[in-house]
Amino acid sequence: MDRITASVGQGGRNDRADVIVVQNLLRARGVDPGQSDGACGERTIAAIRKFQSRFMAVPDGQVEPDKATWKQLAQAGATVAPKTPAAWLGDSAQWPQSKKLQSMNPQLAVKVRGVLDALGRRGFQPKVFYGWRSVDVQARLFAEGKSKVRFSFHNAQKVDGTPYAYAADIIDARYAWTAQAESSGFWKALGEESKRQGLVWGGDWASFRDWAHVQLVSNGELARVKKESGL
Ligand SMILES: [Zn+2]
């Protein structure tokens, strides 16, 4: 179990050994603090703030023993094998369709295949844009306002870090998210075919219509899926 003896970060005591522990844990949580050199510079403090922004409204850039930020860091470091296996690194939106399907929970993959086949028969050119994506990519989409959640069903993984997505984003290769996706009837057809497969469709969400999005289970199960992912 990792521990620190005194505060690290903005205005902290920043003992070298403590700083290294924090730098290593930040990296394990997908936030880059620069080199683990034991020096708490601007980059490390920025990384602490970035990490804190996942759970704090006003990040203070400081990690104190036994306080909330330390607990978040240490809990993750102790229980999670956070490293995504190398084969799954990189921009998952660029992967071939077969790999995107492999990145899904097998139950989801079967249903998504069914949706793709049905849409193809209706004259569309469906493709999966995102199957699985990393929590880091999720954090970026959240910051850009493209997603409403910091952890989504797309981020589900096995505790060893292998992708195990509960969600997929499906677009028509010709239209993507342009107005034509609606005027051509693609979104409507996607909703019909995904519900025929028993999937939940984001286009039904009144508060935030997520047209391309389908998921295996209802939103109420997000906490369970997150926990099972070790995240
Ligand atoms: Zn989605």
PDB file of C-alpha atoms and ligand atoms in Angstrom:
ATOM      1  CA  MET A   1       0.000   0.000   0.000  1.00  0.00           C
ATOM      2  CA  ASP A   2       1.413   3.381  -0.984  1.00  0.00           C
ATOM      3  CA  ARG A   3       1.658   6.143   1.587  1.00  0.00           C
ATOM      4  CA  ILE A   4       2.885   9.701   1.921  1.00  0.00           C
ATOM      5  CA  THR A   5       4.181  11.308   5.100  1.00  0.00           C
ATOM      6  CA  ALA A   6       3.288  14.926   4.385  1.00  0.00           C
ATOM      7  CA  SER A   7       1.467  17.151   1.928  1.00  0.00           C
ATOM      8  CA  VAL A   8       2.360  17.212  -1.763  1.00  0.00           C
ATOM      9  CA  GLY A   9       1.476  19.859  -4.334  1.00  0.00           C
ATOM     10  CA  GLN A  10       0.546  23.513  -4.145  1.00  0.00           C
ATOM     11  CA  GLY A  11       2.027  24.917  -0.923  1.00  0.00           C
ATOM     12  CA  GLY A  12       2.838  21.422   0.311  1.00  0.00           C
ATOM     13  CA  ARG A  13       5.941  20.151   2.114  1.00  0.00           C
ATOM     14  CA  ASN A  14       6.849  18.163  -0.996  1.00  0.00           C
ATOM     15  CA  ASP A  15       9.303  15.672   0.449  1.00  0.00           C
ATOM     16  CA  ARG A  16      10.987  14.029  -2.470  1.00  0.00           C
ATOM     17  CA  ALA A  17       9.848  10.466  -1.696  1.00  0.00           C
ATOM     18  CA  ASP A  18       6.251  11.634  -1.232  1.00  0.00           C
ATOM     19  CA  VAL A  19       6.300  13.540  -4.497  1.00  0.00           C
ATOM     20  CA  ILE A  20       7.500  10.441  -6.355  1.00  0.00           C
ATOM     21  CA  VAL A  21       4.671   8.368  -4.867  1.00  0.00           C
ATOM     22  CA  VAL A  22       2.122  10.956  -5.983  1.00  0.00           C
ATOM     23  CA  GLN A  23       3.666  11.310  -9.447  1.00  0.00           C
ATOM     24  CA  ASN A  24       3.544   7.558  -9.968  1.00  0.00           C
ATOM     25  CA  LEU A  25      -0.056   7.325  -8.796  1.00  0.00           C
ATOM     26  CA  LEU A  26      -1.122  10.206 -11.026  1.00  0.00           C
ATOM     27  CA  ARG A  27       0.381   8.482 -14.010  1.00  0.00           C
ATOM     28  CA  ALA A  28      -1.342   5.216 -13.059  1.00  0.00           C
ATOM     29  CA  ARG A  29      -4.620   7.129 -13.038  1.00  0.00           C
ATOM     30  CA  GLY A  30      -4.055   8.413 -16.540  1.00  0.00           C
ATOM     31  CA  VAL A  31      -2.862  11.922 -15.679  1.00  0.00           C
ATOM     32  CA  ASP A  32       0.643  12.842 -16.851  1.00  0.00           C
ATOM     33  CA  PRO A  33       2.730  14.634 -14.194  1.00  0.00           C
ATOM     34  CA  GLY A  34       5.913  14.601 -16.309  1.00  0.00           C
ATOM     35  CA  GLN A  35       8.866  12.590 -15.023  1.00  0.00           C
ATOM     36  CA  SER A  36       8.659  10.955 -11.608  1.00  0.00           C
ATOM     37  CA  ASP A  37      11.628  12.999 -10.411  1.00  0.00           C
ATOM     38  CA  GLY A  38      10.496  13.899  -6.907  1.00  0.00           C
ATOM     39  CA  ALA A  39      10.377  17.594  -7.766  1.00  0.00           C
ATOM     40  CA  CYS A  40       6.925  19.121  -7.402  1.00  0.00           C
ATOM     41  CA  GLY A  41       6.876  21.645 -10.229  1.00  0.00           C
ATOM     42  CA  GLU A  42       4.089  23.282 -12.175  1.00  0.00           C
ATOM     43  CA  ARG A  43       3.469  20.210 -14.272  1.00  0.00           C
ATOM     44  CA  THR A  44       2.932  17.979 -11.251  1.00  0.00           C
ATOM     45  CA  ILE A  45       0.637  20.529  -9.618  1.00  0.00           C
ATOM     46  CA  ALA A  46      -1.318  20.866 -12.863  1.00  0.00           C
ATOM     47  CA  ALA A  47      -1.665  17.072 -12.958  1.00  0.00           C
ATOM     48  CA  ILE A  48      -2.956  17.022  -9.380  1.00  0.00           C
ATOM     49  CA  ARG A  49      -5.549  19.663 -10.311  1.00  0.00           C
ATOM     50  CA  LYS A  50      -6.555  17.727 -13.390  1.00  0.00           C
ATOM     51  CA  PHE A  51      -6.977  14.565 -11.340  1.00  0.00           C
ATOM     52  CA  GLN A  52      -8.972  16.449  -8.690  1.00  0.00           C
ATOM     53  CA  SER A  53     -11.283  17.894 -11.337  1.00  0.00           C
ATOM     54  CA  ARG A  54     -12.729  14.388 -11.688  1.00  0.00           C
ATOM     55  CA  PHE A  55     -14.281  14.613  -8.238  1.00  0.00           C
ATOM     56  CA  MET A  56     -13.776  18.144  -6.835  1.00  0.00           C
ATOM     57  CA  ALA A  57     -15.623  21.272  -7.882  1.00  0.00           C
ATOM     58  CA  VAL A  58     -12.674  23.502  -7.007  1.00  0.00           C
ATOM     59  CA  PRO A  59      -9.324  21.672  -7.265  1.00  0.00           C
ATOM     60  CA  ASP A  60      -6.693  23.053  -4.895  1.00  0.00           C
ATOM     61  CA  GLY A  61      -3.661  21.268  -6.336  1.00  0.00           C
ATOM     62  CA  GLN A  62      -2.804  19.666  -3.022  1.00  0.00           C
ATOM     63  CA  VAL A  63      -2.577  16.075  -1.796  1.00  0.00           C
ATOM     64  CA  GLU A  64      -2.600  15.629   1.977  1.00  0.00           C
ATOM     65  CA  PRO A  65      -2.236  12.322   3.830  1.00  0.00           C
ATOM     66  CA  ASP A  66      -5.630  10.722   4.542  1.00  0.00           C
ATOM     67  CA  LYS A  67      -7.600  13.536   2.881  1.00  0.00           C
ATOM     68  CA  ALA A  68      -9.961  13.103  -0.067  1.00  0.00           C
ATOM     69  CA  THR A  69      -7.454  13.489  -2.892  1.00  0.00           C
ATOM     70  CA  TRP A  70      -5.051  11.018  -1.340  1.00  0.00           C
ATOM     71  CA  LYS A  71      -7.850   8.519  -0.822  1.00  0.00           C
ATOM     72  CA  GLN A  72      -8.862   8.782  -4.473  1.00  0.00           C
ATOM     73  CA  LEU A  73      -5.280   8.327  -5.617  1.00  0.00           C
ATOM     74  CA  ALA A  74      -4.342   5.546  -3.227  1.00  0.00           C
ATOM     75  CA  GLN A  75      -7.548   3.596  -3.594  1.00  0.00           C
ATOM     76  CA  ALA A  76      -7.059   3.507  -7.319  1.00  0.00           C
ATOM     77  CA  GLY A  77      -3.403   2.641  -7.054  1.00  0.00           C
ATOM     78  CA  ALA A  78      -4.037  -0.158  -4.597  1.00  0.00           C
ATOM     79  CA  THR A  79      -6.957  -1.931  -6.192  1.00  0.00           C
ATOM     80  CA  VAL A  80      -6.819  -1.333  -9.897  1.00  0.00           C
ATOM     81  CA  ALA A  81      -4.543  -2.673 -12.533  1.00  0.00           C
ATOM     82  CA  PRO A  82      -5.022   0.564 -14.445  1.00  0.00           C
ATOM     83  CA  LYS A  83      -2.785  -0.128 -17.382  1.00  0.00           C
ATOM     84  CA  THR A  84      -4.707  -0.770 -20.542  1.00  0.00           C
ATOM     85  CA  PRO A  85      -2.911  -3.599 -22.372  1.00  0.00           C
ATOM     86  CA  ALA A  86      -0.700  -2.182 -25.113  1.00  0.00           C
ATOM     87  CA  ALA A  87      -2.804  -3.656 -27.920  1.00  0.00           C
ATOM     88  CA  TRP A  88      -5.652  -1.360 -26.873  1.00  0.00           C
ATOM     89  CA  LEU A  89      -3.781   1.941 -26.684  1.00  0.00           C
ATOM     90  CA  GLY A  90      -4.213   4.717 -29.208  1.00  0.00           C
ATOM     91  CA  ASP A  91      -7.234   6.491 -30.670  1.00  0.00           C
ATOM     92  CA  SER A  92     -10.049   3.954 -30.509  1.00  0.00           C
ATOM     93  CA  ALA A  93     -12.148   5.969 -32.975  1.00  0.00           C
ATOM     94  CA  GLN A  94      -9.562   5.079 -35.629  1.00  0.00           C
ATOM     95  CA  TRP A  95      -9.622   1.332 -35.074  1.00  0.00           C
ATOM     96  CA  PRO A  96     -11.011  -1.026 -37.729  1.00  0.00           C
ATOM     97  CA  GLN A  97     -14.631  -2.111 -37.201  1.00  0.00           C
ATOM     98  CA  SER A  98     -13.582  -5.589 -36.107  1.00  0.00           C
ATOM     99  CA  LYS A  99     -11.441  -4.186 -33.306  1.00  0.00           C
ATOM    100  CA  LYS A 100     -14.187  -1.830 -32.185  1.00  0.00           C
ATOM    101  CA  LEU A 101     -16.524  -4.817 -31.953  1.00  0.00           C
ATOM    102  CA  GLN A 102     -13.887  -6.755 -30.003  1.00  0.00           C
ATOM    103  CA  SER A 103     -13.646  -3.877 -27.533  1.00  0.00           C
ATOM    104  CA  MET A 104     -17.273  -4.472 -26.507  1.00  0.00           C
ATOM    105  CA  ASN A 105     -18.915  -6.711 -23.984  1.00  0.00           C
ATOM    106  CA  PRO A 106     -19.732  -9.768 -26.186  1.00  0.00           C
ATOM    107  CA  GLN A 107     -23.485  -9.405 -25.533  1.00  0.00           C
ATOM    108  CA  LEU A 108     -23.327  -5.861 -26.829  1.00  0.00           C
ATOM    109  CA  ALA A 109     -21.203  -6.861 -29.819  1.00  0.00           C
ATOM    110  CA  VAL A 110     -23.808  -9.411 -30.952  1.00  0.00           C
ATOM    111  CA  LYS A 111     -26.592  -6.849 -30.760  1.00  0.00           C
ATOM    112  CA  VAL A 112     -24.566  -4.151 -32.489  1.00  0.00           C
ATOM    113  CA  ARG A 113     -23.815  -6.551 -35.325  1.00  0.00           C
ATOM    114  CA  GLY A 114     -27.545  -7.119 -35.620  1.00  0.00           C
ATOM    115  CA  VAL A 115     -28.165  -3.377 -35.805  1.00  0.00           C
ATOM    116  CA  LEU A 116     -25.441  -2.876 -38.423  1.00  0.00           C
ATOM    117  CA  ASP A 117     -26.801  -5.709 -40.586  1.00  0.00           C
ATOM    118  CA  ALA A 118     -30.374  -4.439 -40.376  1.00  0.00           C
ATOM    119  CA  LEU A 119     -29.394  -0.862 -41.222  1.00  0.00           C
ATOM    120  CA  GLY A 120     -27.317  -2.109 -44.145  1.00  0.00           C
ATOM    121  CA  ARG A 121     -30.361  -3.958 -45.474  1.00  0.00           C
ATOM    122  CA  ARG A 122     -32.282  -0.681 -45.272  1.00  0.00           C
ATOM    123  CA  GLY A 123     -29.752   0.996 -47.566  1.00  0.00           C
ATOM    124  CA  PHE A 124     -27.678   2.796 -44.964  1.00  0.00           C
ATOM    125  CA  GLN A 125     -23.920   2.647 -44.524  1.00  0.00           C
ATOM    126  CA  PRO A 126     -23.695   2.130 -40.782  1.00  0.00           C
ATOM    127  CA  LYS A 127     -20.424   2.016 -38.931  1.00  0.00           C
ATOM    128  CA  VAL A 128     -19.326   2.021 -35.351  1.00  0.00           C
ATOM    129  CA  PHE A 129     -17.608   5.296 -34.486  1.00  0.00           C
ATOM    130  CA  TYR A 130     -16.790   4.448 -30.876  1.00  0.00           C
ATOM    131  CA  GLY A 131     -17.019   1.149 -29.105  1.00  0.00           C
ATOM    132  CA  TRP A 132     -14.754   1.328 -26.119  1.00  0.00           C
ATOM    133  CA  ARG A 133     -12.839   4.453 -25.252  1.00  0.00           C
ATOM    134  CA  SER A 134     -10.484   5.204 -22.391  1.00  0.00           C
ATOM    135  CA  VAL A 135     -11.416   7.257 -19.321  1.00  0.00           C
ATOM    136  CA  ASP A 136      -8.850   9.797 -20.520  1.00  0.00           C
ATOM    137  CA  VAL A 137     -10.653  10.288 -23.812  1.00  0.00           C
ATOM    138  CA  GLN A 138     -13.879  10.472 -21.805  1.00  0.00           C
ATOM    139  CA  ALA A 139     -12.402  13.231 -19.635  1.00  0.00           C
ATOM    140  CA  ARG A 140     -11.547  15.209 -22.780  1.00  0.00           C
ATOM    141  CA  LEU A 141     -15.035  14.764 -24.267  1.00  0.00           C
ATOM    142  CA  PHE A 142     -16.528  15.839 -20.937  1.00  0.00           C
ATOM    143  CA  ALA A 143     -14.334  18.950 -20.859  1.00  0.00           C
ATOM    144  CA  GLU A 144     -15.381  19.776 -24.444  1.00  0.00           C
ATOM    145  CA  GLY A 145     -19.062  19.398 -23.571  1.00  0.00           C
ATOM    146  CA  LYS A 146     -19.462  16.433 -25.940  1.00  0.00           C
ATOM    147  CA  SER A 147     -20.376  14.103 -23.119  1.00  0.00           C
ATOM    148  CA  LYS A 148     -22.388  14.764 -19.981  1.00  0.00           C
ATOM    149  CA  VAL A 149     -20.601  12.203 -17.815  1.00  0.00           C
ATOM    150  CA  ARG A 150     -17.048  11.579 -16.683  1.00  0.00           C
ATOM    151  CA  PHE A 151     -17.548   7.832 -16.714  1.00  0.00           C
ATOM    152  CA  SER A 152     -19.730   6.397 -19.442  1.00  0.00           C
ATOM    153  CA  PHE A 153     -20.718   2.921 -20.553  1.00  0.00           C
ATOM    154  CA  HIS A 154     -18.106   3.308 -23.303  1.00  0.00           C
ATOM    155  CA  ASN A 155     -15.381   3.230 -20.630  1.00  0.00           C
ATOM    156  CA  ALA A 156     -16.307  -0.121 -19.102  1.00  0.00           C
ATOM    157  CA  GLN A 157     -13.411  -2.521 -18.873  1.00  0.00           C
ATOM    158  CA  LYS A 158     -12.328  -5.657 -17.092  1.00  0.00           C
ATOM    159  CA  VAL A 159     -10.256  -5.123 -13.954  1.00  0.00           C
ATOM    160  CA  ASP A 160      -7.136  -6.066 -15.916  1.00  0.00           C
ATOM    161  CA  GLY A 161      -7.753  -3.067 -18.177  1.00  0.00           C
ATOM    162  CA  THR A 162      -9.117  -4.992 -21.171  1.00  0.00           C
ATOM    163  CA  PRO A 163     -11.850  -3.006 -22.936  1.00  0.00           C
ATOM    164  CA  TYR A 164     -15.386  -4.280 -22.246  1.00  0.00           C
ATOM    165  CA  ALA A 165     -17.637  -1.508 -23.505  1.00  0.00           C
ATOM    166  CA  TYR A 166     -21.340  -1.440 -22.679  1.00  0.00           C
ATOM    167  CA  ALA A 167     -22.016   1.236 -25.300  1.00  0.00           C
ATOM    168  CA  ALA A 168     -21.416   1.997 -28.960  1.00  0.00           C
ATOM    169  CA  ASP A 169     -21.867   5.048 -31.155  1.00  0.00           C
ATOM    170  CA  ILE A 170     -23.196   4.168 -34.588  1.00  0.00           C
ATOM    171  CA  ILE A 171     -23.247   6.581 -37.517  1.00  0.00           C
ATOM    172  CA  ASP A 172     -23.863   6.427 -41.241  1.00  0.00           C
ATOM    173  CA  ALA A 173     -20.425   6.768 -42.849  1.00  0.00           C
ATOM    174  CA  ARG A 174     -21.799   9.339 -45.309  1.00  0.00           C
ATOM    175  CA  TYR A 175     -23.527  11.608 -42.813  1.00  0.00           C
ATOM    176  CA  ALA A 176     -21.814  11.262 -39.439  1.00  0.00           C
ATOM    177  CA  TRP A 177     -23.475  13.874 -37.159  1.00  0.00           C
ATOM    178  CA  THR A 178     -24.538  16.273 -39.949  1.00  0.00           C
ATOM    179  CA  ALA A 179     -28.147  17.304 -40.545  1.00  0.00           C
ATOM    180  CA  GLN A 180     -28.396  14.621 -43.226  1.00  0.00           C
ATOM    181  CA  ALA A 181     -28.236  11.941 -40.562  1.00  0.00           C
ATOM    182  CA  GLU A 182     -31.638  13.188 -39.490  1.00  0.00           C
ATOM    183  CA  SER A 183     -33.117  14.122 -42.887  1.00  0.00           C
ATOM    184  CA  SER A 184     -32.146  10.786 -44.422  1.00  0.00           C
ATOM    185  CA  GLY A 185     -33.962   8.978 -41.637  1.00  0.00           C
ATOM    186  CA  PHE A 186     -30.799   7.374 -40.332  1.00  0.00           C
ATOM    187  CA  TRP A 187     -31.233   8.328 -36.681  1.00  0.00           C
ATOM    188  CA  LYS A 188     -34.822   7.146 -36.694  1.00  0.00           C
ATOM    189  CA  ALA A 189     -33.821   3.839 -38.270  1.00  0.00           C
ATOM    190  CA  LEU A 190     -30.981   3.438 -35.773  1.00  0.00           C
ATOM    191  CA  GLY A 191     -33.434   3.933 -32.931  1.00  0.00           C
ATOM    192  CA  GLU A 192     -35.816   1.345 -34.364  1.00  0.00           C
ATOM    193  CA  GLU A 193     -33.189  -1.288 -35.022  1.00  0.00           C
ATOM    194  CA  SER A 194     -31.355  -0.824 -31.745  1.00  0.00           C
ATOM    195  CA  LYS A 195     -34.563  -1.140 -29.741  1.00  0.00           C
ATOM    196  CA  ARG A 196     -35.465  -4.232 -31.762  1.00  0.00           C
ATOM    197  CA  GLN A 197     -32.225  -5.694 -30.390  1.00  0.00           C
ATOM    198  CA  GLY A 198     -33.213  -4.699 -26.852  1.00  0.00           C
ATOM    199  CA  LEU A 199     -30.652  -1.906 -26.634  1.00  0.00           C
ATOM    200  CA  VAL A 200     -31.166   1.469 -24.982  1.00  0.00           C
ATOM    201  CA  TRP A 201     -30.957   4.303 -27.538  1.00  0.00           C
ATOM    202  CA  GLY A 202     -29.569   7.727 -26.625  1.00  0.00           C
ATOM    203  CA  GLY A 203     -31.913   9.430 -29.091  1.00  0.00           C
ATOM    204  CA  ASP A 204     -34.738   8.776 -26.610  1.00  0.00           C
ATOM    205  CA  TRP A 205     -33.149  10.891 -23.890  1.00  0.00           C
ATOM    206  CA  ALA A 206     -35.130  14.100 -23.638  1.00  0.00           C
ATOM    207  CA  SER A 207     -32.469  15.984 -21.677  1.00  0.00           C
ATOM    208  CA  PHE A 208     -29.577  15.275 -24.041  1.00  0.00           C
ATOM    209  CA  ARG A 209     -30.326  13.487 -27.280  1.00  0.00           C
ATOM    210  CA  ASP A 210     -27.332  11.320 -27.982  1.00  0.00           C
ATOM    211  CA  TRP A 211     -28.436  10.192 -31.438  1.00  0.00           C
ATOM    212  CA  ALA A 212     -25.609   7.830 -32.301  1.00  0.00           C
ATOM    213  CA  HIS A 213     -25.445   6.181 -28.904  1.00  0.00           C
ATOM    214  CA  VAL A 214     -26.712   2.726 -27.965  1.00  0.00           C
ATOM    215  CA  GLN A 215     -26.060   0.874 -24.740  1.00  0.00           C
ATOM    216  CA  LEU A 216     -26.633  -2.576 -23.333  1.00  0.00           C
ATOM    217  CA  VAL A 217     -28.264  -1.644 -20.028  1.00  0.00           C
ATOM    218  CA  SER A 218     -30.162   1.283 -18.520  1.00  0.00           C
ATOM    219  CA  ASN A 219     -28.504   4.354 -17.017  1.00  0.00           C
ATOM    220  CA  GLY A 220     -29.384   3.143 -13.522  1.00  0.00           C
ATOM    221  CA  GLU A 221     -26.713   0.455 -13.860  1.00  0.00           C
ATOM    222  CA  LEU A 222     -23.843   2.852 -14.521  1.00  0.00           C
ATOM    223  CA  ALA A 223     -22.518   2.761 -10.959  1.00  0.00           C
ATOM    224  CA  ARG A 224     -22.441  -1.035 -10.964  1.00  0.00           C
ATOM    225  CA  VAL A 225     -20.625  -1.177 -14.298  1.00  0.00           C
ATOM    226  CA  LYS A 226     -18.119   1.412 -13.109  1.00  0.00           C
ATOM    227  CA  LYS A 227     -17.419  -0.592  -9.970  1.00  0.00           C
ATOM    228  CA  GLU A 228     -17.013  -3.809 -11.936  1.00  0.00           C
ATOM    229  CA  SER A 229     -14.507  -1.987 -14.117  1.00  0.00           C
ATOM    230  CA  GLY A 230     -12.400  -1.253 -11.048  1.00  0.00           C
ATOM    231  CA  LEU A 231     -12.767   2.455 -11.760  1.00  0.00           C
TER     232      LEU A 231
HETATM  233 ZN    ZN B   1     -21.973   7.068 -26.877  1.00  0.00          ZN
END
